[in-house]
Amino acid sequence: MEERHLQMHKEVKTPASVEEELTEHLINISPDKATSLLCKMCLVAKAKYTCPRCNLLYCSVSCYQSEKHVGCSEAFYKDWVVEELKEMTQKPEDRHKVLDMLNKDLEERAQEDSNEESDDDLASRLTGLDLDQDISTVWGRLTHKEKEDFAKMLQDGRLAKLIEIWTPWWRLKTNNKLVTDPKSNEEEMPNIIADIPDVNMLLKNKQPSSDVRFDLINILFAYSFVTRIHNGCHFECPMDSTQDLFESCTVLQDQLTCSSTGEAIQKGLDCLYKKNKSENSSHEFYLTLLEDVKMLVSGPGTVHSLTFMSSALSDLILLLKTSMTVVKKELKSQEASEDLNSFKSKLFKSEKKLTFLLSWLQRYGMGVHKLLPLIQFELETRQSEFEDMKQVKSMVEANFDVLKSPAEPHMQGNKIVELT
C-alpha cells in the first residue's frame, strides 16, 4: 500500500504514456499539406506530423523512432530517461543498483545474440565517473542498444522495483509502542530538540491564540508530503526539500494562519493541487497524507501523546537549519542575489515559527488531540468525494462513445491531431 501511494505521486511512465508524451512532442501539420506529402521515413503513408527539431515529416511514432531519425528520437529519450532516473534514484546505492541491473541485462542479451559483436563492459566505461554528481553523463557512456534496453526497463517497471520504498517512521510498529526495543533495526523517529524554550517566556506571559493548533495541522500535512516525495531522504537535498515544504505549506510560505481544521487541510490540498497541476497526482496519495496527519497527532501507543508531533517539528527545524547553512555558504561564494537573500529571510522566519510551535506544543499540545475527530471527519468526507468521483468517471468512460460528438480536426497548440 505504501509503495502504491508513493508511485502514484511519482509514477514511472508506461510504454503507452511514453508514446503519448512523444506524440505531444511532435507538431501536427495542416490537412491540405498532409494530403500531398509522404512520410519521409517509410515513403508510403501520408505525413501527419512534423518534427520540431528538424522539420521532417512523419506518419507515426514508429517512423519517428526509426534509425534514420535516431538523432532527434534519441534526444527525446535522453531527456526522458535522465529525468526519470533523477526522480527514482535519490540514494547513491539506488543509482548503483540501476546500473548493475542494466549491465546484467546487457550481458544476458549479448549471450543470446551470438551474431552481434559483444559490447565492451559497461563498468569499464563508467570507471572514474561520479554517478552521484552527474547522472546525465551516464547517458553519454551508453551504447545505442544500452539506451534502448534502459528505456525498456524503465517502461516495464523493472527499475522501479530496485528502489526501496521508504516507510514513514510514524507508521513503523516499533515506533508505535510507548516502550521500544533499543536493538530494533527499524528506523527511529527523529530526535526531539533539547532545551525547548518555555512558550510563556516567548510570549512574555501573553496568552497564545487558540488557532495555533490549526497551523500545526497545516504544517504536519506538509511534513508528510515532503518526507514522502523525497522517500525519506529529505536531508540529502535540503534546499529542494525546503522549497517543497514552503510550496506545500501556506503557514510557512506566506506566514498565514488557519482558523479551523478544515481550512488547514484544504489550504494544504490547494497548495498540492497548484504544485502538481501538471503531474498525475493521485487522490489516494492525498488521502494517505491525511491519514499521516491523524497518526502524527495521535502519537504512539493507545494513549495520546505529543511524541510524534514533537519529533516532526524537530525534524523540520533541523531541515531548515541545514538549508540555512547551505545558503550562508552560497552567499559567501557568490554575489548576493535577491532570490537567495529572500530565501534566507524565509528560512529565518519559518524556523522561528516552528520553534514557537514546538514550544507551544509542550504546554498546550494535549488540546490538539481534540481535533482528531475533525481530522477523521475530513478524511471520511474526502474519501466519499473521491469514491463519488470515481463512479462518475467510470460512467463517463462506459458511455464515452455515446457522449462524444463528432468534431472536425483542429489545431491544438503543439499537440497531435489525427488526420482522416
XYZ file of C-alpha atoms in Angstrom:
420
model
C 0.000 0.000 0.000
C 2.806 2.403 0.897
C 4.609 1.619 -2.356
C 1.459 2.149 -4.401
C 0.798 5.539 -2.844
C 4.334 6.778 -3.445
C 4.426 5.528 -7.001
C 1.122 7.261 -7.747
C 2.723 10.549 -6.909
C 5.896 9.996 -8.920
C 4.701 7.300 -11.238
C 7.092 5.569 -13.641
C 5.805 6.024 -17.172
C 4.319 3.072 -19.010
C 5.002 2.412 -22.700
C 1.616 3.947 -23.507
C 2.307 7.101 -21.529
C 5.746 7.450 -23.100
C 4.221 7.196 -26.561
C 1.618 9.788 -25.576
C 4.342 12.132 -24.368
C 6.284 11.533 -27.551
C 3.200 12.335 -29.596
C 2.823 15.670 -27.804
C 6.497 16.273 -28.580
C 5.635 16.384 -32.298
C 3.791 19.121 -34.170
C 0.787 18.455 -36.364
C 0.641 19.706 -39.941
C -2.282 21.041 -41.905
C -4.611 18.561 -43.656
C -4.036 20.216 -47.037
C -0.294 19.807 -46.751
C -0.595 16.242 -45.476
C -2.579 15.089 -48.476
C 0.251 15.982 -50.836
C 3.274 14.916 -48.788
C 4.502 11.465 -47.873
C 6.276 10.350 -44.727
C 10.000 10.929 -45.222
C 10.803 7.734 -43.328
C 8.649 4.984 -44.846
C 7.784 6.847 -48.088
C 4.444 5.031 -48.100
C 1.980 6.622 -45.696
C 0.820 10.215 -45.751
C 2.610 12.548 -43.374
C 0.750 13.554 -40.233
C 3.400 15.173 -38.046
C 6.400 17.468 -38.238
C 9.451 17.012 -36.017
C 10.097 20.272 -34.114
C 13.851 19.594 -34.186
C 14.499 19.001 -37.902
C 11.116 19.768 -39.551
C 10.952 16.422 -41.360
C 7.513 14.909 -41.958
C 6.317 11.641 -40.357
C 3.291 9.410 -40.325
C 3.644 7.704 -36.915
C 5.617 7.329 -33.704
C 7.378 4.237 -35.084
C 8.741 6.268 -38.004
C 9.813 8.999 -35.597
C 11.823 6.368 -33.703
C 13.399 4.829 -36.832
C 17.149 4.504 -37.330
C 17.098 7.254 -39.952
C 15.865 9.675 -37.337
C 17.938 8.474 -34.399
C 19.361 11.927 -33.638
C 16.035 13.521 -32.719
C 14.401 10.453 -31.197
C 17.453 9.744 -29.036
C 17.426 13.339 -27.801
C 13.821 12.879 -26.694
C 14.559 9.619 -24.878
C 17.688 11.037 -23.300
C 15.738 13.895 -21.728
C 13.050 11.495 -20.560
C 15.343 8.760 -19.193
C 17.676 11.152 -17.395
C 14.741 12.949 -15.776
C 13.162 9.666 -14.665
C 16.479 8.398 -13.299
C 16.899 11.571 -11.276
C 13.413 11.173 -9.809
C 13.897 7.498 -8.972
C 17.428 7.446 -7.580
C 17.563 9.721 -4.563
C 20.079 7.470 -2.804
C 23.568 6.701 -4.201
C 23.089 2.974 -3.618
C 19.935 3.075 -5.737
C 21.883 4.515 -8.654
C 24.410 1.713 -8.469
C 21.599 -0.852 -8.354
C 20.130 0.617 -11.528
C 23.443 0.491 -13.374
C 24.214 -3.023 -12.126
C 20.847 -4.184 -13.391
C 21.444 -2.567 -16.770
C 24.856 -4.211 -17.034
C 23.429 -7.632 -16.142
C 20.635 -7.260 -18.678
C 23.126 -6.364 -21.398
C 25.331 -9.358 -20.589
C 22.361 -11.711 -20.907
C 21.386 -10.110 -24.188
C 24.927 -10.467 -25.551
C 24.959 -14.193 -24.715
C 21.652 -14.730 -26.520
C 22.737 -12.815 -29.620
C 25.867 -14.601 -30.851
C 25.722 -12.958 -34.297
C 26.402 -9.476 -32.914
C 29.689 -8.259 -31.606
C 29.709 -8.165 -27.811
C 29.611 -4.723 -26.255
C 32.510 -3.712 -24.054
C 31.884 -3.911 -20.334
C 29.701 -1.100 -19.050
C 31.657 -0.884 -15.818
C 34.878 -0.068 -17.679
C 33.182 2.813 -19.479
C 31.862 4.179 -16.207
C 35.220 3.992 -14.442
C 36.083 7.325 -12.881
C 32.586 8.676 -13.360
C 30.938 10.252 -10.316
C 27.453 8.777 -10.540
C 26.250 10.921 -7.661
C 27.150 14.210 -9.350
C 26.058 13.980 -12.972
C 23.533 11.339 -13.942
C 23.245 12.765 -17.451
C 26.892 11.857 -18.095
C 25.920 8.209 -17.749
C 23.779 8.511 -20.851
C 26.751 9.539 -22.966
C 28.661 6.406 -21.945
C 25.912 4.025 -23.058
C 25.743 2.371 -26.465
C 22.642 2.629 -28.633
C 21.483 -0.845 -27.537
C 22.046 0.015 -23.898
C 19.944 3.137 -24.251
C 17.129 1.120 -25.797
C 17.330 -1.502 -23.038
C 17.438 1.170 -20.363
C 14.266 2.770 -21.719
C 12.535 -0.628 -21.845
C 13.476 -1.425 -18.245
C 12.166 1.966 -17.188
C 8.915 1.412 -19.075
C 8.149 -2.086 -17.791
C 8.851 -1.169 -14.154
C 11.981 -3.255 -13.574
C 13.974 -0.217 -12.466
C 11.232 0.946 -10.119
C 11.395 -2.391 -8.300
C 15.030 -1.691 -7.388
C 14.135 1.383 -5.367
C 13.334 0.605 -1.757
C 10.158 2.457 -0.807
C 10.544 4.335 2.458
C 8.132 3.563 5.270
C 7.427 6.701 7.339
C 8.744 6.400 10.863
C 5.312 7.161 12.352
C 3.897 4.067 10.622
C 6.509 1.618 11.894
C 5.267 -0.840 14.508
C 8.289 -0.266 16.715
C 7.716 3.480 16.856
C 4.053 2.959 17.708
C 4.952 1.372 21.027
C 5.426 3.571 24.052
C 8.390 1.406 25.115
C 10.631 0.439 22.203
C 13.326 -2.180 21.876
C 16.715 -0.439 21.536
C 18.005 -3.409 19.493
C 15.356 -2.921 16.814
C 16.668 -2.314 13.292
C 13.671 -0.234 12.283
C 14.240 3.442 11.631
C 13.954 5.541 14.753
C 11.852 8.668 14.853
C 13.738 11.993 14.673
C 15.229 13.198 17.920
C 13.264 15.872 19.729
C 15.211 19.096 20.123
C 16.663 19.561 23.589
C 16.229 22.705 25.676
C 12.918 23.742 24.168
C 12.158 27.305 25.336
C 9.154 27.992 27.555
C 6.331 29.428 25.466
C 5.394 31.843 28.257
C 8.870 33.334 28.050
C 8.490 33.747 24.283
C 5.082 35.393 24.646
C 6.055 37.377 27.723
C 3.110 35.902 29.638
C 0.559 36.715 26.909
C -1.989 34.058 26.047
C -1.399 32.375 22.667
C -4.202 32.220 20.127
C -6.277 29.051 20.132
C -5.855 28.940 16.337
C -2.210 27.898 16.721
C -3.296 24.250 16.737
C -4.737 24.627 13.236
C -1.425 25.995 11.955
C 0.188 22.851 13.337
C -2.190 20.659 11.305
C -1.245 22.507 8.114
C 2.458 22.046 8.853
C 2.117 18.337 9.664
C 0.307 17.829 6.359
C 3.208 19.483 4.514
C 5.745 17.470 6.534
C 4.144 14.204 5.475
C 4.147 15.336 1.844
C 7.800 16.410 1.794
C 9.155 13.317 3.519
C 7.165 11.009 1.260
C 8.040 12.589 -2.089
C 11.714 12.528 -1.092
C 11.356 8.899 0.012
C 12.668 9.712 3.481
C 15.833 11.329 2.050
C 14.811 14.946 2.565
C 18.157 15.789 4.174
C 20.160 14.670 1.128
C 18.910 17.681 -0.852
C 17.921 20.088 1.939
C 17.352 23.093 -0.318
C 14.993 21.196 -2.619
C 13.166 19.675 0.333
C 12.785 23.055 1.996
C 11.453 24.583 -1.206
C 8.898 21.760 -1.437
C 7.977 22.452 2.184
C 7.327 26.129 1.506
C 5.323 25.390 -1.638
C 3.077 22.948 0.232
C 2.579 24.948 3.440
C 0.892 28.353 3.459
C 1.602 28.793 7.167
C 5.336 28.889 6.387
C 5.323 30.132 2.798
C 3.044 33.126 3.327
C 3.149 33.309 7.138
C -0.642 32.919 7.145
C -2.798 31.382 9.870
C -5.640 28.875 9.793
C -8.882 29.194 11.731
C -10.196 25.628 11.542
C -9.155 22.038 10.895
C -10.937 22.026 7.550
C -9.207 25.220 6.451
C -5.790 23.893 7.481
C -6.295 20.732 5.432
C -7.886 22.497 2.469
C -5.041 25.003 2.263
C -2.597 22.108 2.218
C -4.529 20.362 -0.542
C -4.830 23.590 -2.543
C -1.059 24.009 -2.427
C -0.532 20.471 -3.716
C -3.140 20.867 -6.460
C -1.341 24.006 -7.599
C 2.114 22.483 -7.267
C 1.224 19.248 -9.050
C -1.257 20.527 -11.626
C 0.945 19.199 -14.443
C 1.504 15.800 -12.807
C -0.686 12.734 -12.356
C -1.041 13.177 -8.611
C -3.278 10.605 -7.002
C -6.262 11.382 -4.795
C -5.357 8.221 -2.901
C -1.972 9.762 -2.178
C -3.667 12.842 -0.725
C -5.850 10.624 1.470
C -2.695 8.915 2.695
C -1.341 12.309 3.748
C -4.497 12.910 5.796
C -4.046 9.530 7.449
C -0.469 10.541 8.233
C -1.647 13.745 9.913
C -4.034 11.752 12.064
C -1.269 9.348 13.120
C 1.194 12.162 13.840
C -1.343 13.962 16.037
C -2.373 10.789 17.853
C 1.165 9.681 18.658
C 2.467 6.214 19.581
C 0.534 3.629 21.553
C -3.102 3.729 22.569
C -2.655 6.746 24.843
C -2.382 10.088 23.054
C 0.999 11.784 23.420
C 2.987 14.660 21.935
C 5.898 12.480 20.822
C 5.211 12.254 17.079
C 4.285 15.929 16.723
C 7.395 16.989 18.646
C 9.601 14.731 16.515
C 8.108 16.045 13.274
C 8.590 19.691 14.267
C 12.135 18.968 15.434
C 12.886 17.274 12.115
C 11.634 20.322 10.214
C 13.645 22.721 12.373
C 16.788 20.709 11.680
C 15.990 20.704 7.948
C 15.694 24.497 7.913
C 18.924 24.868 9.882
C 20.669 22.624 7.364
C 19.318 24.700 4.480
C 20.396 27.890 6.227
C 23.954 26.551 6.409
C 23.903 25.889 2.667
C 22.509 29.347 1.908
C 25.118 31.122 4.015
C 27.871 29.192 2.254
C 26.480 30.118 -1.165
C 26.176 33.769 -0.199
C 29.868 33.816 0.701
C 30.959 32.185 -2.550
C 28.990 34.397 -4.929
C 27.395 37.779 -5.230
C 24.349 38.012 -3.011
C 21.283 37.552 -5.194
C 17.889 38.936 -4.305
C 16.293 35.482 -4.535
C 18.863 33.901 -2.236
C 18.517 36.655 0.341
C 14.741 36.336 0.159
C 15.026 32.581 0.686
C 17.312 33.169 3.663
C 14.765 35.524 5.210
C 12.013 32.960 4.706
C 14.172 30.287 6.347
C 14.769 32.515 9.360
C 11.070 33.356 9.839
C 9.972 29.752 9.334
C 12.497 28.399 11.811
C 11.254 30.892 14.403
C 7.668 29.858 13.654
C 8.447 26.160 14.071
C 10.414 26.766 17.265
C 7.453 28.662 18.689
C 5.061 25.839 17.729
C 7.323 23.259 19.351
C 7.454 25.395 22.492
C 3.680 25.919 22.431
C 3.139 22.189 21.942
C 4.870 21.289 25.204
C 2.404 23.365 27.247
C -0.822 23.351 25.224
C -0.332 20.413 22.875
C -2.709 17.964 24.534
C -5.550 20.124 23.241
C -4.560 19.223 19.679
C -5.855 15.696 20.305
C -9.363 17.153 20.452
C -9.004 17.757 16.713
C -8.706 14.028 15.942
C -12.475 13.550 15.354
C -12.428 16.551 12.997
C -9.437 15.138 11.109
C -11.265 11.815 10.816
C -14.334 13.665 9.521
C -12.249 15.432 6.859
C -10.696 12.111 5.879
C -14.031 10.328 5.541
C -15.630 13.255 3.696
C -12.859 13.425 1.126
C -12.821 9.644 0.815
C -16.535 9.783 -0.014
C -15.969 12.559 -2.556
C -13.198 10.512 -4.135
C -15.440 7.450 -4.438
C -18.208 9.552 -6.000
C -15.738 10.981 -8.472
C -14.540 7.504 -9.449
C -18.126 6.387 -10.066
C -18.816 9.374 -12.302
C -15.584 8.750 -14.175
C -16.495 5.097 -14.700
C -19.927 6.069 -16.009
C -18.424 8.571 -18.435
C -15.870 6.064 -19.684
C -18.546 3.392 -20.118
C -20.690 5.757 -22.191
C -17.897 7.640 -23.909
C -18.884 6.607 -27.434
C -22.412 7.881 -26.832
C -21.359 11.122 -25.165
C -18.695 12.236 -27.586
C -19.802 14.266 -30.570
C -18.021 14.249 -33.920
C -15.649 17.147 -34.341
C -13.503 18.341 -37.188
C -9.719 18.108 -36.724
C -8.277 21.351 -35.498
C -5.020 22.751 -34.260
C -4.326 22.386 -30.531
C -1.052 24.124 -29.882
C 1.772 21.612 -30.176
C -0.451 18.576 -29.604
C -1.101 15.993 -32.297
C -4.387 15.885 -34.154
C -5.016 12.689 -36.111
C -5.904 13.331 -39.747
C -8.612 11.411 -41.562
